[in-house]
Amino acid sequence: MRVGIAAIGTRGDVAPLTDVGARLLQAGHEVVMSAPTPFGKEIERCGLAFRDMGGDPQTSELAGANVAKLVMAAVAPRTVLAMGTMVLDTLRDDQLDVLLLSPFAEFGGHPLAEARGIPSLGVRLQPLSATGEYPPSVLGSWSLGRHGNLAAGRLAASLVDKLYGNVISELRERLGLPAVGAGTLRRRRTENGWPVLHGYSPSVLPRPSDWRAGLDVVGYWWPRRDLGWRPPGDLVDFLEAGPPPVVVGFGSFLTNRRNAARLSEHVVGALRTAGVRGILQAGWAGLAASGEDVLTVGEVPHDWLLHKAAALVHACGAGTTAAGMRAGIPMIGVPVTGDQPFWARKLRDHGMSPATVPYWRLSAKRLAAAVEAAVGDPSYRERARHIAARLAREDGAGAVVKAVESLAR
């Protein structure tokens, strides 16, 4: 089969799907992956055909804007229309048998699959379907009770249909499809049992008992490391020079220089107050510090670095949360927005984290107390290792391969 994967977002959204693509390739399928420009080399290293959507989220004109403005811009109808157009422009001429869609790729992917008469499959890193068992993952971490959670999830879906109804209509029109309301299309997918696979562990977040058939939790998808990658010499020297450090990184969180300096100051102050060494992953936030007890690094594969760490401080995006669990180390969430508070809460629920320090409440004192607890109380590491052992027995990408092959039968 010739399988298309449409992945839109930052590294945390795209990289896990390279694992899915590589496993499909190993199973004998042709794989075409459409994604933003910065991920092209990584995709091609996995042996996948790359379709360039263009764009680079890190160089967005909104870089340095406040969090609220960034979120509003990311979900604005014009932005979503541009995303849908990217999917159409990069994949409409490929002769595909199956199409895999990340959440933001669904807007263009659904009409494209319909126009081509091919099956599609949702691939999600967070739960987006309504359930009474927990609140919508993108709206926060506190439960509203079973009825409240379910109502909130259904309301969120209805708002999405209303907000993006015109976007969906325009994308359908470009493909010559008849006009159908967004709500009607969603109900059709539900009635037809449109399959969605969730790339996180049922050991971390079990499949809700009230989900419809076709919504499945299959296990994490792990980003593929470049086989030619070698660690920088200064990083190796730092790791060998003392006890395991605390790793700190905020991934794809964009901010301005002033906020980056303040964030770095809080982090380094916390590490030194707690009496631990630290490695700062610069990331999009631009973390930076120096000294005998602190090292700043660029992009380093988590599957290499985190096993060598005493703990991890991060924003709790789905991908970094998964990487910390895989490494079996304590974590401290500093969530900023989106699904990050949801995953930070799960870390506490599973006993892998002593505290959450929301970004808007971050101070050196609060973070130092959490770091001291994470590295000083062995129970957090014990629970983290227990989860890591369970993750090691799962095969999330293999489940996607089986699902794709079943669609073609």
Short mmCIF file of C-alpha atoms in Angstrom, two decimals:
data_model
loop_
_atom_site.label_atom_id
_atom_site.label_comp_id
_atom_site.label_asym_id
_atom_site.label_seq_id
_atom_site.Cartn_x
_atom_site.Cartn_y
_atom_site.Cartn_z
CA MET A 1 0.00 0.00 0.00
CA ARG A 2 0.94 3.63 -0.44
CA VAL A 3 0.28 5.40 2.85
CA GLY A 4 0.15 9.15 3.34
CA ILE A 5 0.81 10.81 6.71
CA ALA A 6 -0.19 14.45 7.20
CA ALA A 7 1.46 15.95 10.30
CA ILE A 8 1.04 19.57 11.31
CA GLY A 9 2.56 21.30 14.33
CA THR A 10 5.81 21.61 16.22
CA ARG A 11 8.43 18.91 16.72
CA GLY A 12 6.41 17.27 19.48
CA ASP A 13 3.50 16.84 17.07
CA VAL A 14 5.51 15.60 14.09
CA ALA A 15 8.45 13.54 15.39
CA PRO A 16 6.41 10.68 16.93
CA LEU A 17 4.81 10.06 13.55
CA THR A 18 8.21 9.32 12.02
CA ASP A 19 8.10 6.16 14.15
CA VAL A 20 4.75 5.25 12.63
CA GLY A 21 6.06 5.93 9.13
CA ALA A 22 9.24 3.93 9.67
CA ARG A 23 7.30 0.93 10.96
CA LEU A 24 4.95 1.06 7.97
CA LEU A 25 7.99 1.15 5.71
CA GLN A 26 9.48 -1.87 7.48
CA ALA A 27 6.19 -3.69 6.93
CA GLY A 28 6.60 -3.26 3.18
CA HIS A 29 4.45 -0.21 2.50
CA GLU A 30 5.36 2.97 0.65
CA VAL A 31 5.09 6.01 2.91
CA VAL A 32 4.70 9.67 2.01
CA MET A 33 4.82 12.17 4.89
CA SER A 34 3.69 15.78 4.60
CA ALA A 35 4.99 18.16 7.27
CA PRO A 36 6.47 21.65 7.79
CA THR A 37 9.88 22.42 6.27
CA PRO A 38 12.09 22.00 9.40
CA PHE A 39 11.25 18.29 9.67
CA GLY A 40 12.18 17.32 6.12
CA LYS A 41 15.65 15.94 6.82
CA GLU A 42 14.44 13.98 9.83
CA ILE A 43 11.63 12.44 7.78
CA GLU A 44 13.92 11.56 4.89
CA ARG A 45 16.47 9.97 7.24
CA CYS A 46 13.74 7.52 8.19
CA GLY A 47 13.45 6.53 4.53
CA LEU A 48 10.11 8.27 4.03
CA ALA A 49 9.19 10.41 1.04
CA PHE A 50 8.83 14.03 2.23
CA ARG A 51 6.22 16.50 1.03
CA ASP A 52 7.12 20.01 2.14
CA MET A 53 4.25 22.04 3.58
CA GLY A 54 6.52 25.06 3.96
CA GLY A 55 6.54 27.24 7.03
CA ASP A 56 8.59 27.17 10.20
CA PRO A 57 6.71 27.63 13.50
CA GLN A 58 9.90 28.76 15.24
CA THR A 59 10.29 31.79 12.95
CA SER A 60 6.66 32.79 13.22
CA GLU A 61 5.93 36.51 13.14
CA LEU A 62 4.34 35.95 16.55
CA ALA A 63 7.57 34.75 18.15
CA GLY A 64 7.85 36.54 21.48
CA ALA A 65 4.15 37.35 21.73
CA ASN A 66 2.34 36.56 24.96
CA VAL A 67 0.91 33.09 25.41
CA ALA A 68 -2.72 34.12 24.92
CA LYS A 69 -1.92 35.83 21.61
CA LEU A 70 0.04 32.80 20.40
CA VAL A 71 -2.81 30.43 21.22
CA MET A 72 -5.43 32.65 19.57
CA ALA A 73 -3.32 32.96 16.42
CA ALA A 74 -2.69 29.21 16.26
CA VAL A 75 -6.39 28.33 16.34
CA ALA A 76 -7.71 31.25 14.25
CA PRO A 77 -9.84 30.14 11.27
CA ARG A 78 -7.42 31.71 8.78
CA THR A 79 -4.57 29.67 10.31
CA VAL A 80 -6.59 26.47 10.18
CA LEU A 81 -7.57 27.20 6.57
CA ALA A 82 -3.88 27.62 5.73
CA MET A 83 -3.14 24.27 7.39
CA GLY A 84 -5.90 22.55 5.44
CA THR A 85 -4.62 24.09 2.23
CA MET A 86 -1.13 22.73 2.99
CA VAL A 87 -2.55 19.21 3.23
CA LEU A 88 -4.36 19.57 -0.10
CA ASP A 89 -1.40 21.17 -1.88
CA THR A 90 1.13 18.56 -0.76
CA LEU A 91 -0.88 15.34 -1.02
CA ARG A 92 -3.68 15.82 -3.56
CA ASP A 93 -1.52 14.58 -6.48
CA ASP A 94 -0.21 11.48 -4.67
CA GLN A 95 -1.94 8.21 -5.47
CA LEU A 96 -2.57 7.10 -1.89
CA ASP A 97 -4.39 4.07 -0.54
CA VAL A 98 -4.73 5.27 3.08
CA LEU A 99 -4.31 8.66 4.76
CA LEU A 100 -3.20 9.17 8.39
CA LEU A 101 -4.16 12.51 9.92
CA SER A 102 -2.83 14.40 12.92
CA PRO A 103 -5.45 16.66 14.56
CA PHE A 104 -4.78 19.90 12.66
CA ALA A 105 -4.39 17.92 9.43
CA GLU A 106 -7.93 16.57 9.76
CA PHE A 107 -9.48 19.77 8.39
CA GLY A 108 -7.93 19.23 4.97
CA GLY A 109 -7.45 15.49 5.26
CA HIS A 110 -11.09 14.50 5.68
CA PRO A 111 -12.27 16.15 2.45
CA LEU A 112 -9.17 14.92 0.59
CA ALA A 113 -9.82 11.31 1.61
CA GLU A 114 -13.49 11.67 0.69
CA ALA A 115 -12.68 13.16 -2.71
CA ARG A 116 -10.18 10.38 -3.45
CA GLY A 117 -12.43 7.62 -2.12
CA ILE A 118 -9.79 6.29 0.26
CA PRO A 119 -9.97 5.42 3.98
CA SER A 120 -8.38 7.64 6.60
CA LEU A 121 -7.26 7.18 10.17
CA GLY A 122 -6.81 9.71 12.97
CA VAL A 123 -3.48 9.69 14.85
CA ARG A 124 -3.58 11.75 18.04
CA LEU A 125 -1.17 12.35 20.90
CA GLN A 126 -3.85 13.53 23.32
CA PRO A 127 -7.50 12.60 23.94
CA LEU A 128 -9.84 14.98 22.13
CA SER A 129 -13.09 12.98 22.19
CA ALA A 130 -15.68 13.69 24.87
CA THR A 131 -15.75 11.45 27.94
CA GLY A 132 -17.11 11.63 31.45
CA GLU A 133 -13.93 10.19 32.94
CA TYR A 134 -11.80 13.33 32.67
CA PRO A 135 -12.09 16.90 31.35
CA PRO A 136 -11.16 17.88 27.78
CA SER A 137 -7.36 17.63 27.68
CA VAL A 138 -6.90 21.05 26.09
CA LEU A 139 -9.06 22.87 28.64
CA GLY A 140 -7.30 22.08 31.90
CA SER A 141 -6.62 19.41 34.47
CA TRP A 142 -9.42 19.60 37.03
CA SER A 143 -12.38 17.26 36.71
CA LEU A 144 -15.88 18.72 36.44
CA GLY A 145 -17.47 15.43 37.48
CA ARG A 146 -18.70 12.78 35.06
CA HIS A 147 -21.62 14.79 33.68
CA GLY A 148 -19.66 18.03 33.61
CA ASN A 149 -16.68 16.47 31.83
CA LEU A 150 -18.91 14.92 29.17
CA ALA A 151 -20.86 18.13 28.66
CA ALA A 152 -17.63 20.14 28.36
CA GLY A 153 -16.25 17.73 25.78
CA ARG A 154 -19.41 17.85 23.69
CA LEU A 155 -19.55 21.64 23.94
CA ALA A 156 -15.92 21.87 22.79
CA ALA A 157 -16.69 19.72 19.73
CA SER A 158 -19.72 21.86 18.91
CA LEU A 159 -17.67 25.06 19.18
CA VAL A 160 -15.03 23.60 16.85
CA ASP A 161 -17.74 22.86 14.28
CA LYS A 162 -19.09 26.41 14.52
CA LEU A 163 -15.68 28.10 14.50
CA TYR A 164 -14.35 26.20 11.50
CA GLY A 165 -17.54 25.52 9.54
CA ASN A 166 -16.61 28.00 6.81
CA VAL A 167 -13.06 26.62 6.64
CA ILE A 168 -14.36 23.10 6.05
CA SER A 169 -16.85 24.35 3.45
CA GLU A 170 -14.12 26.15 1.51
CA LEU A 171 -11.79 23.14 1.52
CA ARG A 172 -14.61 20.88 0.35
CA GLU A 173 -15.52 23.32 -2.41
CA ARG A 174 -11.93 23.31 -3.69
CA LEU A 175 -12.20 19.54 -4.14
CA GLY A 176 -15.59 19.69 -5.83
CA LEU A 177 -17.40 18.08 -2.89
CA PRO A 178 -21.02 18.94 -2.01
CA ALA A 179 -21.71 21.40 0.79
CA VAL A 180 -22.29 19.60 4.10
CA GLY A 181 -22.27 21.19 7.57
CA ALA A 182 -19.35 20.52 9.90
CA GLY A 183 -21.64 19.09 12.58
CA THR A 184 -23.23 16.69 10.10
CA LEU A 185 -19.80 15.52 8.93
CA ARG A 186 -18.71 14.91 12.51
CA ARG A 187 -21.85 12.88 13.24
CA ARG A 188 -21.27 10.81 10.11
CA ARG A 189 -17.75 9.96 11.24
CA THR A 190 -19.07 8.96 14.63
CA GLU A 191 -21.85 6.80 13.17
CA ASN A 192 -19.41 5.15 10.76
CA GLY A 193 -16.92 4.46 13.55
CA TRP A 194 -14.13 6.53 11.97
CA PRO A 195 -10.96 5.05 13.52
CA VAL A 196 -8.71 7.15 15.73
CA LEU A 197 -5.57 5.75 17.34
CA HIS A 198 -4.11 7.55 20.34
CA GLY A 199 -0.35 7.44 20.71
CA TYR A 200 -0.05 7.32 24.47
CA SER A 201 -0.01 4.47 26.93
CA PRO A 202 -3.12 2.89 28.44
CA SER A 203 -0.94 2.47 31.54
CA VAL A 204 -0.80 6.27 31.77
CA LEU A 205 -4.32 7.12 30.60
CA PRO A 206 -6.66 4.15 30.05
CA ARG A 207 -9.23 4.14 27.29
CA PRO A 208 -12.48 5.62 28.68
CA SER A 209 -15.28 3.10 29.06
CA ASP A 210 -17.77 5.51 27.47
CA TRP A 211 -15.86 6.03 24.21
CA ARG A 212 -17.43 4.68 21.05
CA ALA A 213 -15.94 1.79 19.10
CA GLY A 214 -13.06 2.90 16.87
CA LEU A 215 -11.40 5.17 19.44
CA ASP A 216 -8.40 3.23 20.73
CA VAL A 217 -5.36 3.86 22.94
CA VAL A 218 -2.41 1.92 21.54
CA GLY A 219 0.80 3.10 23.24
CA TYR A 220 3.42 5.74 22.55
CA TRP A 221 5.15 6.38 19.24
CA TRP A 222 8.83 7.13 19.76
CA PRO A 223 10.75 9.65 17.61
CA ARG A 224 13.51 8.02 15.57
CA ARG A 225 17.05 9.09 16.43
CA ASP A 226 19.50 9.88 13.63
CA LEU A 227 21.86 6.89 13.62
CA GLY A 228 24.74 9.20 12.77
CA TRP A 229 24.17 11.47 15.77
CA ARG A 230 27.00 11.80 18.28
CA PRO A 231 26.87 13.72 21.59
CA PRO A 232 28.90 16.93 21.81
CA GLY A 233 32.17 16.56 23.70
CA ASP A 234 31.31 19.21 26.29
CA LEU A 235 28.08 17.37 27.11
CA VAL A 236 29.89 14.07 27.61
CA ASP A 237 32.50 15.78 29.78
CA PHE A 238 29.84 17.48 31.89
CA LEU A 239 27.96 14.24 32.50
CA GLU A 240 31.15 12.46 33.52
CA ALA A 241 32.28 15.26 35.84
CA GLY A 242 29.67 14.80 38.56
CA PRO A 243 26.38 13.28 39.72
CA PRO A 244 23.40 12.99 37.35
CA PRO A 245 22.02 16.46 36.55
CA VAL A 246 18.48 17.75 36.38
CA VAL A 247 17.51 18.38 32.76
CA VAL A 248 15.39 21.46 32.02
CA GLY A 249 13.69 22.24 28.73
CA PHE A 250 10.59 23.98 27.41
CA GLY A 251 10.56 22.50 23.93
CA SER A 252 8.61 24.55 21.40
CA PHE A 253 7.58 27.33 23.78
CA LEU A 254 8.29 30.61 21.99
CA THR A 255 9.11 33.71 23.99
CA ASN A 256 11.07 36.95 23.70
CA ARG A 257 14.60 37.64 24.92
CA ARG A 258 13.53 39.36 28.11
CA ASN A 259 11.27 36.48 29.14
CA ALA A 260 13.94 33.97 28.13
CA ALA A 261 16.45 35.69 30.40
CA ARG A 262 13.99 35.77 33.30
CA LEU A 263 13.05 32.12 32.77
CA SER A 264 16.71 31.10 32.70
CA GLU A 265 17.35 33.08 35.88
CA HIS A 266 14.49 31.34 37.72
CA VAL A 267 15.63 27.91 36.56
CA VAL A 268 19.30 28.32 37.44
CA GLY A 269 18.40 29.89 40.78
CA ALA A 270 16.19 26.91 41.57
CA LEU A 271 18.85 24.37 40.62
CA ARG A 272 21.50 26.07 42.73
CA THR A 273 19.17 26.47 45.69
CA ALA A 274 18.37 22.76 45.46
CA GLY A 275 22.08 21.95 45.26
CA VAL A 276 21.92 20.04 41.98
CA ARG A 277 23.71 20.27 38.66
CA GLY A 278 21.68 21.14 35.60
CA ILE A 279 21.53 20.79 31.83
CA LEU A 280 19.44 23.41 30.05
CA GLN A 281 18.07 22.52 26.63
CA ALA A 282 17.88 25.90 24.92
CA GLY A 283 14.82 25.05 22.81
CA TRP A 284 12.62 27.71 21.30
CA ALA A 285 12.46 29.50 24.65
CA GLY A 286 16.17 30.30 24.36
CA LEU A 287 17.23 29.06 27.80
CA ALA A 288 20.86 29.95 28.47
CA ALA A 289 23.24 29.84 31.42
CA SER A 290 26.81 28.86 32.15
CA GLY A 291 28.97 27.78 35.06
CA GLU A 292 30.64 24.69 36.45
CA ASP A 293 27.30 23.37 37.63
CA VAL A 294 25.17 24.25 34.58
CA LEU A 295 25.52 23.45 30.88
CA THR A 296 23.39 24.76 28.03
CA VAL A 297 22.90 22.48 25.03
CA GLY A 298 20.98 22.51 21.78
CA GLU A 299 18.84 19.67 20.50
CA VAL A 300 19.84 16.35 22.09
CA PRO A 301 17.79 13.16 21.62
CA HIS A 302 15.75 12.49 24.74
CA ASP A 303 16.25 8.74 24.47
CA TRP A 304 20.01 9.32 24.87
CA LEU A 305 20.01 12.10 27.47
CA LEU A 306 17.20 11.48 29.92
CA HIS A 307 18.39 8.06 31.12
CA LYS A 308 21.42 9.94 32.46
CA ALA A 309 19.36 12.53 34.37
CA ALA A 310 18.27 12.77 37.99
CA ALA A 311 14.99 14.46 37.04
CA LEU A 312 13.32 16.44 34.28
CA VAL A 313 11.73 19.89 34.45
CA HIS A 314 9.60 20.69 31.39
CA ALA A 315 6.40 22.23 30.07
CA CYS A 316 4.61 18.86 29.88
CA GLY A 317 3.94 18.63 26.19
CA ALA A 318 2.81 15.12 25.29
CA GLY A 319 6.11 14.14 23.64
CA THR A 320 8.48 15.25 26.39
CA THR A 321 6.19 13.80 29.04
CA ALA A 322 6.37 10.47 27.23
CA ALA A 323 10.15 10.67 26.94
CA GLY A 324 10.53 11.28 30.67
CA MET A 325 8.27 8.33 31.44
CA ARG A 326 10.27 6.12 29.10
CA ALA A 327 13.46 7.11 30.92
CA GLY A 328 11.91 6.30 34.30
CA ILE A 329 12.86 9.56 36.00
CA PRO A 330 10.92 11.97 38.26
CA MET A 331 9.46 15.01 36.56
CA ILE A 332 8.26 18.47 37.45
CA GLY A 333 5.72 20.08 35.16
CA VAL A 334 5.86 23.79 34.36
CA PRO A 335 2.83 23.87 32.04
CA VAL A 336 2.16 26.87 29.84
CA THR A 337 -0.98 26.16 27.82
CA GLY A 338 -3.03 23.62 25.88
CA ASP A 339 -2.85 20.01 27.04
CA GLN A 340 0.20 20.66 29.22
CA PRO A 341 -1.69 21.10 32.54
CA PHE A 342 -3.54 17.86 31.76
CA TRP A 343 -0.32 15.84 31.40
CA ALA A 344 1.25 17.55 34.42
CA ARG A 345 -1.71 16.34 36.46
CA LYS A 346 -1.20 12.78 35.18
CA LEU A 347 2.41 12.85 36.37
CA ARG A 348 1.21 13.69 39.87
CA ASP A 349 -1.59 11.13 39.72
CA HIS A 350 0.96 8.39 38.97
CA GLY A 351 3.35 9.51 41.70
CA MET A 352 6.12 10.52 39.29
CA SER A 353 6.02 14.20 40.21
CA PRO A 354 5.96 15.96 43.58
CA ALA A 355 4.38 19.15 42.27
CA THR A 356 3.27 21.21 39.31
CA VAL A 357 4.65 24.74 39.05
CA PRO A 358 2.54 26.56 36.44
CA TYR A 359 4.55 28.88 34.22
CA TRP A 360 2.62 31.92 35.36
CA ARG A 361 3.53 31.13 39.00
CA LEU A 362 7.13 30.13 38.36
CA SER A 363 9.76 31.36 40.79
CA ALA A 364 13.16 30.05 41.81
CA LYS A 365 11.83 29.29 45.29
CA ARG A 366 8.82 27.25 44.13
CA LEU A 367 10.82 25.33 41.56
CA ALA A 368 13.67 24.64 44.00
CA ALA A 369 11.27 23.05 46.49
CA ALA A 370 9.87 20.78 43.78
CA VAL A 371 13.35 19.81 42.54
CA GLU A 372 14.52 18.99 46.06
CA ALA A 373 11.52 16.71 46.54
CA ALA A 374 11.92 15.03 43.15
CA VAL A 375 15.58 14.12 43.64
CA GLY A 376 15.47 13.62 47.40
CA ASP A 377 12.51 11.25 47.73
CA PRO A 378 13.26 7.88 46.07
CA SER A 379 9.57 7.02 45.81
CA TYR A 380 9.19 9.28 42.76
CA ARG A 381 11.92 7.44 40.86
CA GLU A 382 10.54 4.06 41.92
CA ARG A 383 7.11 4.90 40.54
CA ALA A 384 8.63 6.35 37.38
CA ARG A 385 10.62 3.16 36.80
CA HIS A 386 7.47 1.11 37.27
CA ILE A 387 5.73 3.05 34.50
CA ALA A 388 8.84 2.83 32.29
CA ALA A 389 8.83 -0.96 32.59
CA ARG A 390 5.21 -1.07 31.46
CA LEU A 391 5.88 1.22 28.50
CA ALA A 392 8.75 -1.02 27.38
CA ARG A 393 6.28 -3.86 26.83
CA GLU A 394 4.03 -1.84 24.51
CA ASP A 395 4.22 -1.48 20.73
CA GLY A 396 2.23 1.59 19.76
CA ALA A 397 3.59 1.90 16.22
CA GLY A 398 2.94 -1.78 15.58
CA ALA A 399 -0.71 -1.24 16.45
CA VAL A 400 -0.93 1.50 13.82
CA VAL A 401 0.53 -0.82 11.18
CA LYS A 402 -2.12 -3.44 11.98
CA ALA A 403 -4.90 -0.85 11.83
CA VAL A 404 -3.71 0.52 8.48
CA GLU A 405 -3.51 -2.96 6.99
CA SER A 406 -7.00 -3.80 8.25
CA LEU A 407 -8.42 -0.73 6.47
CA ALA A 408 -7.25 -2.04 3.12
CA ARG A 409 -8.89 -5.45 3.47
#
